[in-house]
Amino acid sequence: MTIEQIRKTFDSFLEEHLAFGQPEGLYEPLHYLMKQGGKRLRPLLLLLATGLYDDRFERGLHAALAVELFHNFTLAHDDIMDEAATRRGKPTIYKKYGLPSGILTGDLALIYAYEQLVMGLPASLAIRLMAIFNGFAVDVCRGQQLDMEFEMREHIRMEEYLQMIAWKTAVLPAGALQIGALIGGASEEEAAILHRFGLQLGLAFQLQDDWLDTFGDEQKTGKRKGGDILQQKKTALVVYVLEHGSPEQARHLLEALKSDELQDAEKIAAVQGFLEVSGAKAAIDELQRKYTREALAQLASLNLPEARLQPLKMLAEELMGRKG
Amino acid sequence: MTIEQIRKTFDSFLEEHLAFGQPEGLYEPLHYLMKQGGKRLRPLLLLLATGLYDDRFERGLHAALAVELFHNFTLAHDDIMDEAATRRGKPTIYKKYGLPSGILTGDLALIYAYEQLVMGLPASLAIRLMAIFNGFAVDVCRGQQLDMEFEMREHIRMEEYLQMIAWKTAVLPAGALQIGALIGGASEEEAAILHRFGLQLGLAFQLQDDWLDTFGDEQKTGKRKGGDILQQKKTALVVYVLEHGSPEQARHLLEALKSDELQDAEKIAAVQGFLEVSGAKAAIDELQRKYTREALAQLASLNLPEARLQPLKMLAEELMGRKG
């Protein structure tokens, strides 16, 4: 099974299992939300983990849909909290259907996630997966809260920043891998190794995301550079300067970010230059590489033949190779 | 065990099991939400149902907390959707802590509800309860959607209105009773009878609520009369006229509700008079009594000694006796 085949199988499964019902006004926004697409990374990770231990990766399909529903629940609600107007070039759900629908559709996605999670599994396994799912669900809320609090704060330590992105983005792929492995028949120890792999991969991915937004090759990322700078986001790069720079450097950076005297292009260039000279660019790149190495070392520690690990490794390398 | 003792036991349990954690900004609003009080009706119904079949009603405490968390999740989100500023005389959660906190606190309450629901139970029972819980959770979303849609519509049939209140308010006490009974060791058949009891009681309760808001004795209800009229709500009384009145009567009523030429007291008196003359007052009172009778008949059909049924019957009579 190639990654592409698994993705296709998942997409058909999602299409078949999208709930329909009355009133239509409740279900149409849910379908819009779930079909905005995206890379289906979390269900893919889950199914690849199932496939490590059982050739019938399809056994993980309901749980894979559960993590995708959960992910979309967070998008629906976070977009309201962050006042985001578009996602992947289309209006966010609350912009298209109104605030009440944005909230209610997120709620429905979360409830369906729980429904799908336990479907068709032996009760004791289902209850074990529930505990994992509840654990990361609470953590994702904690991460969102911390992220909002950081916007109001001047100073953030790197340790706090890493905790925030772990909760907000890394625990979900980690939990997806752990769940997928257990469905496939892995031991708790093996599933825990895959959880660590996912956590470190998730951290590396978010650090790379921060780095690419400021220093990436627009041809490769397909995104305009400097969005985070213009939104004055406290990315890992900024947090590095706040922690390791002198008080003057920190002040200088925050002033440049907040300045309304500079044109957009000037501001981006000034902040980029500053983040490079201060060592943040190199340091965050190195930190990301460290997490990627550690993630891959986790995979290597699994007692599995190289060929079996290949698809998961390829996906990880694809995800982490966006710098080209 | 008296109802008061069970309520006290539940309140201490809730106090002990309220989650604490980091960041504080996430947990403080949750505690505010859960401590706004209220009558704890849904957990009480659940524990009374457990107590019908098992003297250790405490076995239902985690599930009772789950339904109370679920109820509070709906309050947190519905208050945003309905733009409600106060609840029981205190600011609603999103008014006090802001919109993002209102959303996030509701999400957290829902996740904790699932966590509590399955706690300490045999896996197969836990999975059975999950299915019941998911069922009413989706229905409550459907009811909320329908309620919002009704605001935009001129004409609503009584059948549709009853469906809306069944989903929005009656399935939750019904599900709580069913869950409580199963925890106590009831058969599926017995639990289904208690579900029907809860559904009919819930419908009766909501119809009584509509009636009391327009015709109640302020001394007994503790609420000012006519709130629904001033908010132009399409209550059961209004829906009755829309369905059974002539087109002229319906138009006349809707005009009176929307009129901005009348003083508040005049408008209330005019609409009250109209609802009485048109037969709506008597018809909704009779409909409520019918559901109450049917609910109590369900209880009677359980093969249980009268003494055992007493506390649940008393609670139902207390709930349905608010007209004095």
mmCIF file of N, CA and C in Angstrom, chain A residues 226-307:
data_model
loop_
_atom_site.group_PDB
_atom_site.id
_atom_site.type_symbol
_atom_site.label_atom_id
_atom_site.label_comp_id
_atom_site.label_asym_id
_atom_site.label_seq_id
_atom_site.Cartn_x
_atom_site.Cartn_y
_atom_site.Cartn_z
ATOM 1 N N GLY A 226 6.494 36.099 5.152
ATOM 2 C CA GLY A 226 6.377 37.268 6.021
ATOM 3 C C GLY A 226 5.012 37.476 6.654
ATOM 4 N N GLY A 227 4.081 36.545 6.432
ATOM 5 C CA GLY A 227 2.746 36.687 7.024
ATOM 6 C C GLY A 227 2.802 36.793 8.543
ATOM 7 N N ASP A 228 3.598 35.924 9.165
ATOM 8 C CA ASP A 228 3.720 35.953 10.626
ATOM 9 C C ASP A 228 4.267 37.294 11.108
ATOM 10 N N ILE A 229 5.222 37.852 10.343
ATOM 11 C CA ILE A 229 5.825 39.135 10.746
ATOM 12 C C ILE A 229 4.767 40.233 10.713
ATOM 13 N N LEU A 230 3.992 40.259 9.639
ATOM 14 C CA LEU A 230 2.966 41.307 9.521
ATOM 15 C C LEU A 230 1.868 41.141 10.562
ATOM 16 N N GLN A 231 1.619 39.894 10.990
ATOM 17 C CA GLN A 231 0.635 39.666 12.056
ATOM 18 C C GLN A 231 1.248 39.780 13.445
ATOM 19 N N GLN A 232 2.529 40.174 13.474
ATOM 20 C CA GLN A 232 3.261 40.360 14.746
ATOM 21 C C GLN A 232 3.241 39.108 15.611
ATOM 22 N N LYS A 233 3.278 37.952 14.972
ATOM 23 C CA LYS A 233 3.222 36.708 15.737
ATOM 24 C C LYS A 233 4.525 36.456 16.476
ATOM 25 N N LYS A 234 4.386 35.947 17.688
ATOM 26 C CA LYS A 234 5.566 35.551 18.454
ATOM 27 C C LYS A 234 5.910 34.114 18.085
ATOM 28 N N THR A 235 6.578 33.963 16.938
ATOM 29 C CA THR A 235 6.988 32.638 16.476
ATOM 30 C C THR A 235 8.209 32.172 17.259
ATOM 31 N N ALA A 236 8.624 30.932 16.985
ATOM 32 C CA ALA A 236 9.827 30.399 17.633
ATOM 33 C C ALA A 236 11.025 31.314 17.392
ATOM 34 N N LEU A 237 11.106 31.913 16.196
ATOM 35 C CA LEU A 237 12.228 32.809 15.867
ATOM 36 C C LEU A 237 12.240 34.017 16.802
ATOM 37 N N VAL A 238 11.090 34.601 17.008
ATOM 38 C CA VAL A 238 10.988 35.779 17.872
ATOM 39 C C VAL A 238 11.277 35.381 19.324
ATOM 40 N N VAL A 239 10.684 34.260 19.733
ATOM 41 C CA VAL A 239 10.879 33.798 21.108
ATOM 42 C C VAL A 239 12.362 33.538 21.383
ATOM 43 N N TYR A 240 13.082 33.028 20.363
ATOM 44 C CA TYR A 240 14.528 32.794 20.531
ATOM 45 C C TYR A 240 15.249 34.089 20.889
ATOM 46 N N VAL A 241 14.914 35.171 20.186
ATOM 47 C CA VAL A 241 15.563 36.464 20.462
ATOM 48 C C VAL A 241 15.154 36.976 21.845
ATOM 49 N N LEU A 242 13.878 36.798 22.195
ATOM 50 C CA LEU A 242 13.424 37.237 23.522
ATOM 51 C C LEU A 242 14.199 36.517 24.622
ATOM 52 N N GLU A 243 14.522 35.254 24.371
ATOM 53 C CA GLU A 243 15.213 34.466 25.400
ATOM 54 C C GLU A 243 16.727 34.649 25.372
ATOM 55 N N HIS A 244 17.314 34.658 24.176
ATOM 56 C CA HIS A 244 18.778 34.638 24.098
ATOM 57 C C HIS A 244 19.394 35.993 23.770
ATOM 58 N N GLY A 245 18.585 36.928 23.267
ATOM 59 C CA GLY A 245 19.138 38.237 22.941
ATOM 60 C C GLY A 245 19.299 39.099 24.191
ATOM 61 N N SER A 246 19.999 40.211 24.037
ATOM 62 C CA SER A 246 20.095 41.175 25.135
ATOM 63 C C SER A 246 18.742 41.879 25.258
ATOM 64 N N PRO A 247 18.494 42.514 26.399
ATOM 65 C CA PRO A 247 17.249 43.271 26.538
ATOM 66 C C PRO A 247 17.073 44.284 25.402
ATOM 67 N N GLU A 248 18.166 44.881 24.947
ATOM 68 C CA GLU A 248 18.075 45.864 23.849
ATOM 69 C C GLU A 248 17.617 45.180 22.561
ATOM 70 N N GLN A 249 18.226 44.015 22.286
ATOM 71 C CA GLN A 249 17.825 43.291 21.067
ATOM 72 C C GLN A 249 16.335 42.935 21.105
ATOM 73 N N ALA A 250 15.903 42.464 22.257
ATOM 74 C CA ALA A 250 14.492 42.080 22.394
ATOM 75 C C ALA A 250 13.589 43.288 22.140
ATOM 76 N N ARG A 251 13.944 44.402 22.768
ATOM 77 C CA ARG A 251 13.142 45.610 22.605
ATOM 78 C C ARG A 251 13.121 46.056 21.139
ATOM 79 N N HIS A 252 14.307 46.050 20.538
ATOM 80 C CA HIS A 252 14.452 46.453 19.142
ATOM 81 C C HIS A 252 13.545 45.596 18.230
ATOM 82 N N LEU A 253 13.549 44.279 18.459
ATOM 83 C CA LEU A 253 12.745 43.370 17.627
ATOM 84 C C LEU A 253 11.245 43.639 17.798
ATOM 85 N N LEU A 254 10.823 43.754 19.061
ATOM 86 C CA LEU A 254 9.392 43.980 19.305
ATOM 87 C C LEU A 254 8.937 45.310 18.708
ATOM 88 N N GLU A 255 9.829 46.315 18.785
ATOM 89 C CA GLU A 255 9.492 47.616 18.184
ATOM 90 C C GLU A 255 9.355 47.509 16.670
ATOM 91 N N ALA A 256 10.304 46.783 16.054
ATOM 92 C CA ALA A 256 10.246 46.614 14.588
ATOM 93 C C ALA A 256 8.950 45.894 14.194
ATOM 94 N N LEU A 257 8.579 44.849 14.974
ATOM 95 C CA LEU A 257 7.353 44.100 14.672
ATOM 96 C C LEU A 257 6.114 44.990 14.770
ATOM 97 N N LYS A 258 6.097 45.859 15.783
ATOM 98 C CA LYS A 258 4.904 46.677 16.023
ATOM 99 C C LYS A 258 4.871 47.954 15.190
ATOM 100 N N SER A 259 6.030 48.335 14.640
ATOM 101 C CA SER A 259 6.145 49.622 13.954
ATOM 102 C C SER A 259 5.066 49.804 12.892
ATOM 103 N N ASP A 260 4.466 51.000 12.855
ATOM 104 C CA ASP A 260 3.577 51.251 11.725
ATOM 105 C C ASP A 260 4.144 52.339 10.815
ATOM 106 N N GLU A 261 5.441 52.594 10.975
ATOM 107 C CA GLU A 261 6.074 53.574 10.086
ATOM 108 C C GLU A 261 6.637 52.903 8.841
ATOM 109 N N LEU A 262 6.921 51.591 8.962
ATOM 110 C CA LEU A 262 7.529 50.881 7.825
ATOM 111 C C LEU A 262 6.460 50.352 6.868
ATOM 112 N N GLN A 263 6.796 50.342 5.580
ATOM 113 C CA GLN A 263 5.969 49.630 4.604
ATOM 114 C C GLN A 263 6.074 48.129 4.892
ATOM 115 N N ASP A 264 5.089 47.347 4.424
ATOM 116 C CA ASP A 264 5.116 45.904 4.675
ATOM 117 C C ASP A 264 6.441 45.275 4.248
ATOM 118 N N ALA A 265 6.857 45.531 3.011
ATOM 119 C CA ALA A 265 8.068 44.892 2.490
ATOM 120 C C ALA A 265 9.302 45.307 3.299
ATOM 121 N N GLU A 266 9.339 46.580 3.693
ATOM 122 C CA GLU A 266 10.460 47.064 4.519
ATOM 123 C C GLU A 266 10.478 46.366 5.867
ATOM 124 N N LYS A 267 9.282 46.230 6.454
ATOM 125 C CA LYS A 267 9.208 45.621 7.778
ATOM 126 C C LYS A 267 9.662 44.163 7.709
ATOM 127 N N ILE A 268 9.164 43.449 6.699
ATOM 128 C CA ILE A 268 9.560 42.044 6.556
ATOM 129 C C ILE A 268 11.074 41.936 6.406
ATOM 130 N N ALA A 269 11.651 42.773 5.532
ATOM 131 C CA ALA A 269 13.100 42.719 5.301
ATOM 132 C C ALA A 269 13.863 43.039 6.579
ATOM 133 N N ALA A 270 13.399 44.046 7.315
ATOM 134 C CA ALA A 270 14.105 44.455 8.537
ATOM 135 C C ALA A 270 14.076 43.332 9.575
ATOM 136 N N VAL A 271 12.896 42.734 9.768
ATOM 137 C CA VAL A 271 12.777 41.686 10.789
ATOM 138 C C VAL A 271 13.550 40.438 10.359
ATOM 139 N N GLN A 272 13.439 40.077 9.076
ATOM 140 C CA GLN A 272 14.224 38.940 8.567
ATOM 141 C C GLN A 272 15.705 39.129 8.868
ATOM 142 N N GLY A 273 16.214 40.307 8.514
ATOM 143 C CA GLY A 273 17.641 40.593 8.723
ATOM 144 C C GLY A 273 18.004 40.449 10.189
ATOM 145 N N PHE A 274 17.128 40.994 11.037
ATOM 146 C CA PHE A 274 17.393 40.957 12.462
ATOM 147 C C PHE A 274 17.406 39.521 12.985
ATOM 148 N N LEU A 275 16.448 38.719 12.522
ATOM 149 C CA LEU A 275 16.353 37.326 12.994
ATOM 150 C C LEU A 275 17.538 36.498 12.486
ATOM 151 N N GLU A 276 18.109 36.918 11.363
ATOM 152 C CA GLU A 276 19.282 36.199 10.848
ATOM 153 C C GLU A 276 20.528 36.566 11.650
ATOM 154 N N VAL A 277 20.773 37.874 11.790
ATOM 155 C CA VAL A 277 21.968 38.361 12.501
ATOM 156 C C VAL A 277 21.977 37.908 13.960
ATOM 157 N N SER A 278 20.796 37.877 14.589
ATOM 158 C CA SER A 278 20.737 37.516 16.013
ATOM 159 C C SER A 278 20.955 36.025 16.240
ATOM 160 N N GLY A 279 21.042 35.253 15.165
ATOM 161 C CA GLY A 279 21.275 33.822 15.315
ATOM 162 C C GLY A 279 20.003 32.998 15.402
ATOM 163 N N ALA A 280 18.819 33.660 15.391
ATOM 164 C CA ALA A 280 17.560 32.922 15.541
ATOM 165 C C ALA A 280 17.335 31.984 14.358
ATOM 166 N N LYS A 281 17.639 32.465 13.149
ATOM 167 C CA LYS A 281 17.406 31.647 11.956
ATOM 168 C C LYS A 281 18.142 30.309 12.049
ATOM 169 N N ALA A 282 19.419 30.386 12.364
ATOM 170 C CA ALA A 282 20.219 29.159 12.445
ATOM 171 C C ALA A 282 19.784 28.293 13.623
ATOM 172 N N ALA A 283 19.464 28.933 14.744
ATOM 173 C CA ALA A 283 19.140 28.167 15.959
ATOM 174 C C ALA A 283 17.829 27.395 15.793
ATOM 175 N N ILE A 284 16.822 28.031 15.211
ATOM 176 C CA ILE A 284 15.533 27.343 15.054
ATOM 177 C C ILE A 284 15.651 26.237 14.002
ATOM 178 N N ASP A 285 16.453 26.508 12.971
ATOM 179 C CA ASP A 285 16.708 25.465 11.980
ATOM 180 C C ASP A 285 17.355 24.248 12.657
ATOM 181 N N GLU A 286 18.324 24.508 13.512
ATOM 182 C CA GLU A 286 19.015 23.408 14.187
ATOM 183 C C GLU A 286 18.062 22.682 15.147
ATOM 184 N N LEU A 287 17.236 23.445 15.859
ATOM 185 C CA LEU A 287 16.300 22.834 16.805
ATOM 186 C C LEU A 287 15.312 21.923 16.061
ATOM 187 N N GLN A 288 14.866 22.394 14.928
ATOM 188 C CA GLN A 288 13.946 21.582 14.117
ATOM 189 C C GLN A 288 14.626 20.294 13.670
ATOM 190 N N ARG A 289 15.869 20.424 13.219
ATOM 191 C CA ARG A 289 16.595 19.228 12.767
ATOM 192 C C ARG A 289 16.811 18.250 13.913
ATOM 193 N N LYS A 290 17.069 18.801 15.107
ATOM 194 C CA LYS A 290 17.258 17.940 16.275
ATOM 195 C C LYS A 290 15.984 17.115 16.547
ATOM 196 N N TYR A 291 14.830 17.783 16.523
ATOM 197 C CA TYR A 291 13.576 17.049 16.765
ATOM 198 C C TYR A 291 13.315 16.022 15.666
ATOM 199 N N THR A 292 13.646 16.381 14.430
ATOM 200 C CA THR A 292 13.444 15.425 13.330
ATOM 201 C C THR A 292 14.328 14.191 13.528
ATOM 202 N N ARG A 293 15.599 14.430 13.884
ATOM 203 C CA ARG A 293 16.515 13.308 14.140
ATOM 204 C C ARG A 293 15.990 12.423 15.258
ATOM 205 N N GLU A 294 15.545 13.069 16.343
ATOM 206 C CA GLU A 294 15.043 12.294 17.484
ATOM 207 C C GLU A 294 13.797 11.497 17.103
ATOM 208 N N ALA A 295 12.959 12.112 16.283
ATOM 209 C CA ALA A 295 11.753 11.407 15.832
ATOM 210 C C ALA A 295 12.152 10.154 15.057
ATOM 211 N N LEU A 296 13.053 10.317 14.111
ATOM 212 C CA LEU A 296 13.450 9.170 13.282
ATOM 213 C C LEU A 296 14.161 8.101 14.108
ATOM 214 N N ALA A 297 14.876 8.534 15.150
ATOM 215 C CA ALA A 297 15.535 7.564 16.035
ATOM 216 C C ALA A 297 14.492 6.717 16.767
ATOM 217 N N GLN A 298 13.348 7.321 17.096
ATOM 218 C CA GLN A 298 12.272 6.546 17.725
ATOM 219 C C GLN A 298 11.820 5.423 16.791
ATOM 220 N N LEU A 299 11.606 5.794 15.533
ATOM 221 C CA LEU A 299 11.182 4.781 14.555
ATOM 222 C C LEU A 299 12.187 3.641 14.487
ATOM 223 N N ALA A 300 13.463 4.031 14.448
ATOM 224 C CA ALA A 300 14.516 3.019 14.330
ATOM 225 C C ALA A 300 14.510 2.076 15.532
ATOM 226 N N SER A 301 14.045 2.591 16.691
ATOM 227 C CA SER A 301 14.074 1.755 17.895
ATOM 228 C C SER A 301 12.940 0.733 17.917
ATOM 229 N N LEU A 302 11.995 0.867 16.998
ATOM 230 C CA LEU A 302 10.943 -0.154 16.897
ATOM 231 C C LEU A 302 11.545 -1.406 16.282
ATOM 232 N N ASN A 303 11.139 -2.533 16.756
ATOM 233 C CA ASN A 303 11.716 -3.771 16.237
ATOM 234 C C ASN A 303 10.978 -4.225 14.977
ATOM 235 N N LEU A 304 11.083 -3.423 13.922
ATOM 236 C CA LEU A 304 10.332 -3.739 12.705
ATOM 237 C C LEU A 304 11.258 -3.722 11.490
ATOM 238 N N PRO A 305 10.980 -4.573 10.511
ATOM 239 C CA PRO A 305 11.818 -4.582 9.310
ATOM 240 C C PRO A 305 11.753 -3.232 8.590
ATOM 241 N N GLU A 306 12.873 -2.859 8.013
ATOM 242 C CA GLU A 306 13.003 -1.579 7.327
ATOM 243 C C GLU A 306 11.876 -1.355 6.307
ATOM 244 N N ALA A 307 11.545 -2.401 5.560
ATOM 245 C CA ALA A 307 10.542 -2.254 4.492
ATOM 246 C C ALA A 307 9.179 -1.859 5.072
#
